[in-house]
XYZ file of C-alpha atoms in Angstrom:
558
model
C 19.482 8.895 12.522
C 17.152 9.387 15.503
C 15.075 6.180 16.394
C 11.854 8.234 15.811
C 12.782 9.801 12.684
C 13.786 6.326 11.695
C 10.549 4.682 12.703
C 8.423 7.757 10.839
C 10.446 7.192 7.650
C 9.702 3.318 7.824
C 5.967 4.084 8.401
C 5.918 6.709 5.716
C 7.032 4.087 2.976
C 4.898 1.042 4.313
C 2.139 3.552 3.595
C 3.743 4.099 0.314
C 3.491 0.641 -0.805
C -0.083 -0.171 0.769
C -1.202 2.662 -0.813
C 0.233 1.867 -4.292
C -1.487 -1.770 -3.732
C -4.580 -0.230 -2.948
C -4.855 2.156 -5.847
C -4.487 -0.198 -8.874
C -6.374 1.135 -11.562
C -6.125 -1.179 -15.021
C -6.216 1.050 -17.630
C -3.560 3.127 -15.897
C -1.766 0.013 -15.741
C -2.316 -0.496 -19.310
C -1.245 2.878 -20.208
C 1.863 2.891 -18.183
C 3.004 -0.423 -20.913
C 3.526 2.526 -23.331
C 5.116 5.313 -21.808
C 9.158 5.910 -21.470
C 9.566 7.418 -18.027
C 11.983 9.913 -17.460
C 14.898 8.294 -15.043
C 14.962 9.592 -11.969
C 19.067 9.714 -11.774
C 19.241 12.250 -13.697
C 15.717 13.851 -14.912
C 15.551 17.650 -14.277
C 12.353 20.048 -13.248
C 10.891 20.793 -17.225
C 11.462 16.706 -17.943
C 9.522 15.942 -14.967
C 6.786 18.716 -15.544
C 6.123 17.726 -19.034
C 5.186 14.146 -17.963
C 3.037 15.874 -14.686
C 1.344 17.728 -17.561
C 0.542 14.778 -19.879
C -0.854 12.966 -17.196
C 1.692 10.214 -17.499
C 2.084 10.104 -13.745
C 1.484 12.355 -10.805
C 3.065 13.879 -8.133
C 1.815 11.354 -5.659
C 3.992 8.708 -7.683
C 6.801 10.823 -7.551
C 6.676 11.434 -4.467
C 6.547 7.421 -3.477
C 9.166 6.906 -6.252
C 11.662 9.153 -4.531
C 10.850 7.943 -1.045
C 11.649 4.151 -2.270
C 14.821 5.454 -3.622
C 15.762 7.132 -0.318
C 14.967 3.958 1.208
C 16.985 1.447 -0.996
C 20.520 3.682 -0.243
C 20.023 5.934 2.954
C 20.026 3.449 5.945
C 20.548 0.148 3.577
C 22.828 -0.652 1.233
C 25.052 2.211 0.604
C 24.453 3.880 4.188
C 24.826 7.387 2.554
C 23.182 8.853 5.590
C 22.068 11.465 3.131
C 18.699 12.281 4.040
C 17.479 12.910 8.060
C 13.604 12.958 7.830
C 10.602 12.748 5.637
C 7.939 15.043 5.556
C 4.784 12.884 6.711
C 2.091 15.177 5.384
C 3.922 15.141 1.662
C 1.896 12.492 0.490
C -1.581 14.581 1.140
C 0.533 17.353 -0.055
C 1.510 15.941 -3.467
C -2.559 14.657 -3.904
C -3.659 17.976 -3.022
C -1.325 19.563 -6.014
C -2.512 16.457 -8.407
C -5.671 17.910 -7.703
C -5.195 21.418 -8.329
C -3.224 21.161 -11.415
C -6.843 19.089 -12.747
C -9.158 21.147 -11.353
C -7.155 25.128 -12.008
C -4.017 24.419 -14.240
C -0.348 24.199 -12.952
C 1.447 27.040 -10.721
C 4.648 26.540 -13.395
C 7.528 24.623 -13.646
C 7.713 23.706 -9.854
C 4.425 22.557 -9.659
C 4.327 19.193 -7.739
C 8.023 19.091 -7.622
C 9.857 17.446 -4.683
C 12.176 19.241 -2.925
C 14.710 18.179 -0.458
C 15.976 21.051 2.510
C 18.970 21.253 4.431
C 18.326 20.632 7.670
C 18.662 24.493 9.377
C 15.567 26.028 6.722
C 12.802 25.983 8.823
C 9.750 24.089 7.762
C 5.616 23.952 9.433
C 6.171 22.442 12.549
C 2.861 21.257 12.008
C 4.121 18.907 8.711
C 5.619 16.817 11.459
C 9.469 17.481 10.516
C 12.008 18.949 12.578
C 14.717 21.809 12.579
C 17.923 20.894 14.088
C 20.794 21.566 11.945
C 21.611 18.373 12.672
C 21.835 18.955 16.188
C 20.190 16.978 19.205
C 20.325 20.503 21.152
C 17.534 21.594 18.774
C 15.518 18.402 18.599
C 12.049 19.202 19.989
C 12.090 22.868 19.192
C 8.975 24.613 17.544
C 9.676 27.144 14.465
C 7.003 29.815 13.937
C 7.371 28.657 10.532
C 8.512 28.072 7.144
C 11.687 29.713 6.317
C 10.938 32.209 3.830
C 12.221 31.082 0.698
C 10.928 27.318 1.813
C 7.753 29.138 2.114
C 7.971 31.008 -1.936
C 9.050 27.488 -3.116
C 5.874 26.331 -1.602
C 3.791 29.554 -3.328
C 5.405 27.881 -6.782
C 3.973 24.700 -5.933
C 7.435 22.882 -4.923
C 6.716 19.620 -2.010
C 9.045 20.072 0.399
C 10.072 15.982 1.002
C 11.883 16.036 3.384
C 14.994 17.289 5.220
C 18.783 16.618 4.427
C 21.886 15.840 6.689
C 24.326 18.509 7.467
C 27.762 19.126 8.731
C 26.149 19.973 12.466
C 25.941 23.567 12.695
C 26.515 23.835 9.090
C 29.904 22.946 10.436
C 30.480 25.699 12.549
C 30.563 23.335 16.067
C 34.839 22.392 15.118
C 37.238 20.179 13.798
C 34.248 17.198 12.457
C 34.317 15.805 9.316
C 32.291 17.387 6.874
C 28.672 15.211 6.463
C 28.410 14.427 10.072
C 26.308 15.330 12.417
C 24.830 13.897 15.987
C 21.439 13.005 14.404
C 22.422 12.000 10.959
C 25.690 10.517 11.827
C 28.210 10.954 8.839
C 27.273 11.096 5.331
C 28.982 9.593 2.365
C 29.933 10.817 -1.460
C 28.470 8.325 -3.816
C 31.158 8.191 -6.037
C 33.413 6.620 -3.729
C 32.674 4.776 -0.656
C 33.150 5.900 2.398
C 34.377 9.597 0.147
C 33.898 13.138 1.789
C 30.711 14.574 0.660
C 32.255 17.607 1.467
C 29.431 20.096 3.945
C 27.836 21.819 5.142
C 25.237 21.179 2.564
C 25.962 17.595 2.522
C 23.761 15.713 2.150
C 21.928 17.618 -0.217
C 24.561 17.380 -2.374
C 24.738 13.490 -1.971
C 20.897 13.379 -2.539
C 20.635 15.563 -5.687
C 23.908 13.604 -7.320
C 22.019 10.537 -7.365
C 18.443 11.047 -7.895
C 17.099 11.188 -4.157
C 14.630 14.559 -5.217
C 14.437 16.642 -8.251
C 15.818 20.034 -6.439
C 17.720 20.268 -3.245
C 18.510 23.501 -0.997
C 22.099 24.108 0.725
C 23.642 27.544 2.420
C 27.030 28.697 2.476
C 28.783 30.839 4.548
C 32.101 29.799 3.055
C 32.042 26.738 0.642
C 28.945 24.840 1.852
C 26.938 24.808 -1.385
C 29.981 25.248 -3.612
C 31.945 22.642 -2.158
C 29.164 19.707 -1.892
C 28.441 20.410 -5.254
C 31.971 20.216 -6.353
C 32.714 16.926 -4.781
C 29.239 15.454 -6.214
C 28.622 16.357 -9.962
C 26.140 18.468 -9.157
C 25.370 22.541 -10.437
C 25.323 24.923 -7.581
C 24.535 28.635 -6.962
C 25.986 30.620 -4.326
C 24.366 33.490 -4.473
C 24.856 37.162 -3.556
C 23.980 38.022 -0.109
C 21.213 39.717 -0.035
C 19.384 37.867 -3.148
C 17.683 35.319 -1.394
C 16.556 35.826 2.194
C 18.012 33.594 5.434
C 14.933 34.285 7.921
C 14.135 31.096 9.113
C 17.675 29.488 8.740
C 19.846 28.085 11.371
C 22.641 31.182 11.456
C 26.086 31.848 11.213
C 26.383 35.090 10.188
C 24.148 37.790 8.478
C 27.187 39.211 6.874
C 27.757 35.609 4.851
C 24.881 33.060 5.144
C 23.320 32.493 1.668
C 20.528 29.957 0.604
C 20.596 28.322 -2.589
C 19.910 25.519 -5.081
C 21.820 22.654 -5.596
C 20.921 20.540 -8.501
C 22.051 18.224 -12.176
C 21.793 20.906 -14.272
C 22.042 24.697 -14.909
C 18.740 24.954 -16.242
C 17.649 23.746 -12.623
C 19.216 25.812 -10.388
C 17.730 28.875 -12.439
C 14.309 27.442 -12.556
C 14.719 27.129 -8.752
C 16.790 31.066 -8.094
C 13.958 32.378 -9.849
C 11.803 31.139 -7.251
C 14.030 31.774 -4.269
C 14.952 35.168 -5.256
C 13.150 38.537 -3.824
C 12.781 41.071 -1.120
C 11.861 40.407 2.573
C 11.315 42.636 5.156
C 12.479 40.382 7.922
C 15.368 39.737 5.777
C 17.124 43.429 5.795
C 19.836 42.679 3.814
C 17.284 41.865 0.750
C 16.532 45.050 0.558
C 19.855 45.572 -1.358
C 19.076 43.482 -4.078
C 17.741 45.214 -7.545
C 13.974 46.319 -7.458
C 13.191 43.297 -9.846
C 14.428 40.156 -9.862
C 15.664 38.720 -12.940
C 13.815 34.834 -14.593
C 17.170 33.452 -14.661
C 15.789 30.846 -17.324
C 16.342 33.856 -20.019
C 20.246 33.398 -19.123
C 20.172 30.163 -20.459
C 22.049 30.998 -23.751
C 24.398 28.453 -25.150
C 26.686 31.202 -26.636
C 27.326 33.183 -23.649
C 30.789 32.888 -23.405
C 31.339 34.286 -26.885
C 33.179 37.433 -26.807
C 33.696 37.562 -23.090
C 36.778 37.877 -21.023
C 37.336 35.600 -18.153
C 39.783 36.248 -16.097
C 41.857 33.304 -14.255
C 43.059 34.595 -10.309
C 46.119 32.355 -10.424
C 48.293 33.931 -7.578
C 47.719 31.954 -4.673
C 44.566 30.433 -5.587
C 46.362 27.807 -8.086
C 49.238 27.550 -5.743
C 48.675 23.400 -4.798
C 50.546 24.421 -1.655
C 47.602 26.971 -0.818
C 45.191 25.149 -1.940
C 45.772 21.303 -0.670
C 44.578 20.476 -4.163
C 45.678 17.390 -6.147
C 47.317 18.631 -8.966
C 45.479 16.761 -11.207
C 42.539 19.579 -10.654
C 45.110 21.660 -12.295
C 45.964 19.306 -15.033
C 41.846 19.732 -15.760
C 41.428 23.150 -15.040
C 43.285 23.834 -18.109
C 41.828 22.083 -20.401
C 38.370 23.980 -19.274
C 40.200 27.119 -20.106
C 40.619 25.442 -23.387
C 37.161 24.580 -23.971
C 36.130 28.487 -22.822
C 38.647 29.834 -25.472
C 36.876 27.468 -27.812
C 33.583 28.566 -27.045
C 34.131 32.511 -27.917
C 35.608 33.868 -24.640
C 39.056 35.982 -24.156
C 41.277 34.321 -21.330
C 42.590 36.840 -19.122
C 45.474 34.487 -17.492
C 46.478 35.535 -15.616
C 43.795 38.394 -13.767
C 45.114 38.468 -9.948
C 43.681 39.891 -6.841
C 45.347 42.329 -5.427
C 44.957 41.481 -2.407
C 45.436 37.506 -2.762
C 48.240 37.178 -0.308
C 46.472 38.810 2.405
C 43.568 36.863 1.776
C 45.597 33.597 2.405
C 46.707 35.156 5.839
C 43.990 36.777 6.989
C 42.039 35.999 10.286
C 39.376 38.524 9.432
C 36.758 36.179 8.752
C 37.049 34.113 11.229
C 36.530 37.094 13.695
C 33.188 38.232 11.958
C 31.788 34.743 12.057
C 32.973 33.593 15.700
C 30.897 37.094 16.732
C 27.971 36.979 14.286
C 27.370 33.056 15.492
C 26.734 33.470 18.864
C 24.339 36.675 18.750
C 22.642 35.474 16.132
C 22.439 31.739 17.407
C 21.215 32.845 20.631
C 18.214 35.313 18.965
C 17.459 32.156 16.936
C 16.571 30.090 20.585
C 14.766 33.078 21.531
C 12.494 33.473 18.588
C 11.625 29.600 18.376
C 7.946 28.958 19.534
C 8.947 26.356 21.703
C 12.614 25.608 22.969
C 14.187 22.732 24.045
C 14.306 21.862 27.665
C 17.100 23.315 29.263
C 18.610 24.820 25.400
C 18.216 28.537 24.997
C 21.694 29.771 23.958
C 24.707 28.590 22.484
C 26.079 28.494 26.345
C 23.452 26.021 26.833
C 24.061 24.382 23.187
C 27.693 23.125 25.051
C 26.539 22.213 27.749
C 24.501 19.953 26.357
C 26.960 18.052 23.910
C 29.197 17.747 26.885
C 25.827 16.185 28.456
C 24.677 13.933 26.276
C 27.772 12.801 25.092
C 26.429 9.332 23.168
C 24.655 11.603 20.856
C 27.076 14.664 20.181
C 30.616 13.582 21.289
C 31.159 9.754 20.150
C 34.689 8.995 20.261
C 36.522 10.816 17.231
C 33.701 13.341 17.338
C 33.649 15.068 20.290
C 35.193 18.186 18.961
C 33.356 21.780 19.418
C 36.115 24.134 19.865
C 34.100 26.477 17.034
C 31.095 26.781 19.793
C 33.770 27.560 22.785
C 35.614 30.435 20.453
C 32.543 31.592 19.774
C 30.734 31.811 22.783
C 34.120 33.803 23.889
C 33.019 36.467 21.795
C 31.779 39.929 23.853
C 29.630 40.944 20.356
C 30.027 43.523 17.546
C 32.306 45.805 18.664
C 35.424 48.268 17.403
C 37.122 44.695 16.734
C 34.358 42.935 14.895
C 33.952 45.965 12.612
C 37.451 46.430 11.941
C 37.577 43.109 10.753
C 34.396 43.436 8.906
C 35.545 46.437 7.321
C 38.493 44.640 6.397
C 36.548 42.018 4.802
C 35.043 43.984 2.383
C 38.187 45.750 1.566
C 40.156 42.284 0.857
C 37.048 40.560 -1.005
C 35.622 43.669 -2.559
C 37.258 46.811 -2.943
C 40.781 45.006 -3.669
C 39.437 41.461 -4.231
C 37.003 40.320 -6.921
C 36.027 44.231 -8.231
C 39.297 44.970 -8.262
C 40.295 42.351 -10.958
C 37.174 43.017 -12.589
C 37.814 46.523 -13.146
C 42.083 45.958 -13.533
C 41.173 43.273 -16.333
C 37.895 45.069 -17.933
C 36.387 41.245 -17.059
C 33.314 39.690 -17.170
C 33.905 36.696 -14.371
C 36.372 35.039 -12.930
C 36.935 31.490 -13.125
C 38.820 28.840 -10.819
C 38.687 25.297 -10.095
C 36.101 24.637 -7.454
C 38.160 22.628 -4.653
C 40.723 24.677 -2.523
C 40.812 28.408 -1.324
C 38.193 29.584 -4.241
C 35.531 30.536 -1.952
C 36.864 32.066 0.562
C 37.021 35.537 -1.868
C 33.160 35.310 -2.422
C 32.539 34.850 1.361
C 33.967 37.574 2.503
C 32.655 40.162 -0.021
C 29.420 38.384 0.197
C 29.551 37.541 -4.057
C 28.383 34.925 -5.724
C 29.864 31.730 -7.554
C 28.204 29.010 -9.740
C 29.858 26.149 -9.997
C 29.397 23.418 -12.518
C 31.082 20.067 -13.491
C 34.689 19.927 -14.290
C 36.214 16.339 -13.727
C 36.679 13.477 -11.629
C 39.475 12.004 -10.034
C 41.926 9.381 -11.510
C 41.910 5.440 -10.539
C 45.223 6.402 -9.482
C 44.945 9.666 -7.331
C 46.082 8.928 -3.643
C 43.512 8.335 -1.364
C 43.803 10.521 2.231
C 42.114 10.642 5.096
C 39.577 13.051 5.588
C 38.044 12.312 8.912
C 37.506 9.488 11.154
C 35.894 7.463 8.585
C 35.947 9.573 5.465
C 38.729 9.775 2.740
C 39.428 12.388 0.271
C 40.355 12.606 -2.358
C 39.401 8.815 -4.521
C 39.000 7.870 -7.346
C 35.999 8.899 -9.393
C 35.212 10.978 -7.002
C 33.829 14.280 -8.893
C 35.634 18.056 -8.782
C 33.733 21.364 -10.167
C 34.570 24.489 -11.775
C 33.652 27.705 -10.412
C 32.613 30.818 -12.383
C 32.787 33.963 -9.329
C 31.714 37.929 -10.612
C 31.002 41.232 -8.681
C 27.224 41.437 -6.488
C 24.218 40.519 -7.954
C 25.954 39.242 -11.011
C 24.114 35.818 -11.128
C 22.289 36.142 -14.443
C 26.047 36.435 -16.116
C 27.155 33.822 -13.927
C 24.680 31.813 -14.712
C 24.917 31.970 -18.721
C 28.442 31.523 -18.649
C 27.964 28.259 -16.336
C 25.212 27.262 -19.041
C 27.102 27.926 -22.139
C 30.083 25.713 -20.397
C 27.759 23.112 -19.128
C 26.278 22.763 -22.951
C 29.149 22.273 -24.307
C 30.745 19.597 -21.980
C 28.238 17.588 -20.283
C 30.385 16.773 -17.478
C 27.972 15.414 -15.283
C 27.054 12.272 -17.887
C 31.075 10.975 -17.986
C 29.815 8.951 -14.818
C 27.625 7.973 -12.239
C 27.892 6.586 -8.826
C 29.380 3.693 -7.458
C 26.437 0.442 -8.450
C 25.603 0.315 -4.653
C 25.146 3.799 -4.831
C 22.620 4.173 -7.331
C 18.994 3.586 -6.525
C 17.229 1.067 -8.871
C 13.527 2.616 -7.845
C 11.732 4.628 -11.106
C 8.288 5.756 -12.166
C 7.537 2.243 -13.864
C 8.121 0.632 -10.538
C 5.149 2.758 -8.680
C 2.905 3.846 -11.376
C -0.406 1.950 -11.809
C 0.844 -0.633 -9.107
């Protein structure tokens, strides 16, 4: 972590505790004897809201509750590296909201909630945070402003807390660990030490899995909101691209990016779609989406898997050999098929792409995103308010890691052979939209619909780790993953990076539910109904060090 951002956070929670100090009230004090606050490990948005809405705290004290808990694991104890920055103005923020919801009623269910971004969504320069996808090449540069969904989160009455670690670049800069990046140096799974996290969204995932906010944002391209999710208990929507809008995030490419929620529960992450979701005119590829978007809440049906037929894409994507999986995923995998016969559904098994075997071969993909990254990187420089000195394209992005090397190339991370391919690129020509075109043909046309139509299905369903996403990413679908299992005490522990191993014991794996565009709603209810009926997530928690000891009854009426 950058000194400064170090030296606001520490200022930010000596305020915290003065301010608790100064505001002792007794017959708050009194009243707080009686009431069972929710825990902050694993409470959800409506769990939260209820007690915002009795008066049994406020936002203010959940916002200093969460900030104490980012405190006891992020730089000490644990180290999970999992959060960059705090937002300095939250606390006025969270009063302001306290305020409102007295004086004119709550906004809904994200009234005064705290929400933790990704570090490439854009946020009020103003607020005193930065945007730097984890990157000191960005460090200093001025946004116009919020990111657009950031900014509807805000119009629900969401606090924005603060800003997460990422893979740098959302792990587009080359061969890095996931979870690291030059200011947040490498993040860590809390079910494991020293575990992959798995990125880009990393260490949103790590915050959500153990109580650091209520709500926390990722984007994928190809895995980085699935995957995070996966390896740390946690739901997560991918969603279509095109449902929620990417102005105001770093880029990688139009044609994949995605923004979503990563959260403990189903009921969550459609609390926060609903939000997120909508048309916007900077965001052209919004315009796709239906004329009116869905309340994903009204998904939430415990019997949605009764009578469906869920198809299982076995060729290639259950091949261990393909997939670097353990097979114990498979081992588990199963026995959710079990539990989906068991709650209604038909299991097509197997329902296989067509065009599996080209998937697993195909350099398509990384064509589109190699061009996509630098044109759309280097119109991102342009449009900031204020750039870096000496930073205005991904040339100069390079440049400056080979520069600065103490911040962005530390031995074992000096890698950026991603940047160098792409800045190769010569833009979007016959090439790029062959392989575009191609894409869509291998994700779409002979991908996902295809076995949708083939198999008269209503989703596909796959173990989360492995080649699962790629399908999505290329046809631009969506996936919501969920819970499956965790690893045994016995699994064999491999490297993953420098100073990261994967897999470990106890370390979590998810299950992935994919369907056709703009399925989410279906997705979502199928993810509930499995959710429901497992509980995944409550089998276990974190390593002890892990696990922040901070709650409510610790800041409210002290």
């Amino acid at each position: 972590m950058h000194p400064s951002a170090f030296l606001r956070l520490c200022l930010i929670i000596s305020q915290v505790s003065w301010s608790s100090a100064a505001s002792l009230d007794t017959s708050k004090r009194d009243a707080v004897k009686t009431v069972q606050f929710p825990d902050l490990y694993e409470a959800g948005v409506l769990e939260l809201q209820a007690g915002l809405e009795k008066g049994e705290f406020t936002s203010v004290d959940l916002v200093k509750a969460y900030i104490a808990r980012i405190d006891e694991v992020n730089l000490k104890g644990a180290s999970l590296r999992a959060v960059l920055e705090i937002n300095p103005s939250v606390l006025g923020q969270a009063a302001a909201l306290d305020h409102e919801r007295k004086s004119k009623g709550s906004r809904g269910s994200l009234h005064g909630i705290p929400v933790l971004v990704k570090d490439n969504f854009a946020t009020l320069a103003s607020e005193g945070m930065n945007t730097t996808a984890g990157s000191f090449a960005l460090l200093g540069s001025v946004v116009p402003g919020d990111a657009f969904v950031v900014a509807k989160l805000r119009e629900a009455g969401a606090l924005i807390l603060g800003k997460t670690n990422p893979s740098e670049w959302a792990h587009f800069r080359g061969n890095l660990p996931s979870g690291w990046s030059g200011r947040g140096g490498q993040t860590t799974n809390p079910y494991f030490p020293n575990a992959d996290p798995c990125g880009s969204s990393s260490g949103s995932g790590v915050a959500a899995a153990i109580g650091l906010s209520t709500v926390t944002l990722g984007t994928e391209t190809d895995g980085s909101i699935t995957c995070p999710s996966s390896n740390n208990n946690l739901v997560g929507i991918k969603p279509t691209v095109g449902l929620t809008s990417r102005s105001g995030v770093v880029p990688i490419s139009q044609n994949q990016d995605t923004t979503g929620p990563m959260v403990r529960s189903v009921t969550d992450a459609a609390i926060v779609l609903s939000a997120m979701a909508g048309r916007d005119p900077t965001d052209p590829f919004t315009l796709a989406q239906p004329k009116k978007v869905p309340d994903f809440t009204k998904a939430l049906n415990k019997g949605a898997l009764q009578g469906k037929r869920i198809g299982v894409p076995r060729r290639a994507f259950l091949n261990d050999s393909i997939s670097g999986n353990d097979p114990s995923v498979n081992v588990v995998f199963e026995q959710a098929l079990n539990v989906i016969r068991s709650l209604g559904a038909t299991v097509v098994d197997p329902a296989d792409l067509p065009s599996a075997d080209e998937i697993v071969v195909s350099n398509n993909e990384t064509i589109v995103l190699d061009v996509d990254f630098k044109v759309q990187l280097n119109q991102y420089y342009q449009a900031l308010t204020t750039r870096p000195p000496g930073v205005q394209s991904l040339a100069d992005v390079i440049a400056f890691n080979d520069a600065h090397r103490a911040e962005e190339e530390p031995p074992q991370f000096t890698d950026q052979s991603e940047l160098i391919s792409s800045e190769a690129t010569t833009g979007r020509n016959a090439t790029f939209q062959a392989a575009l075109a191609a894409d869509h043909d291998l994700g779409r046309t002979r991908g996902i619909d295809a076995a949708l139509k083939q198999f008269k299905l209503d989703a596909l369903v796959l173990p989360a780790p492995g080649f699962t996403t790629v399908p999505a990413a290329i046809a631009g679908y969506p996936i919501v993953t969920v819970p499956l299992g965790f690893y045994a005490a016995n699994v064999t522990i491999q490297s993953a990076g420098p100073t990261i191993v994967y897999p470990a014991p106890g370390v979590p794996f998810g299950l992935s539910f994919l369907g056709t565009a703009f399925d989410e709603f279906n997705l979502i209810g199928l993810a509930f109904a499995y959710e429901q009926a497992t509980h995944t997530r409550l089998q276990r928690k974190a390593f002890p060090a892990a696990i922040p000891t901070t709650q409510l009854a610790d800041i409210v009426g002290k």
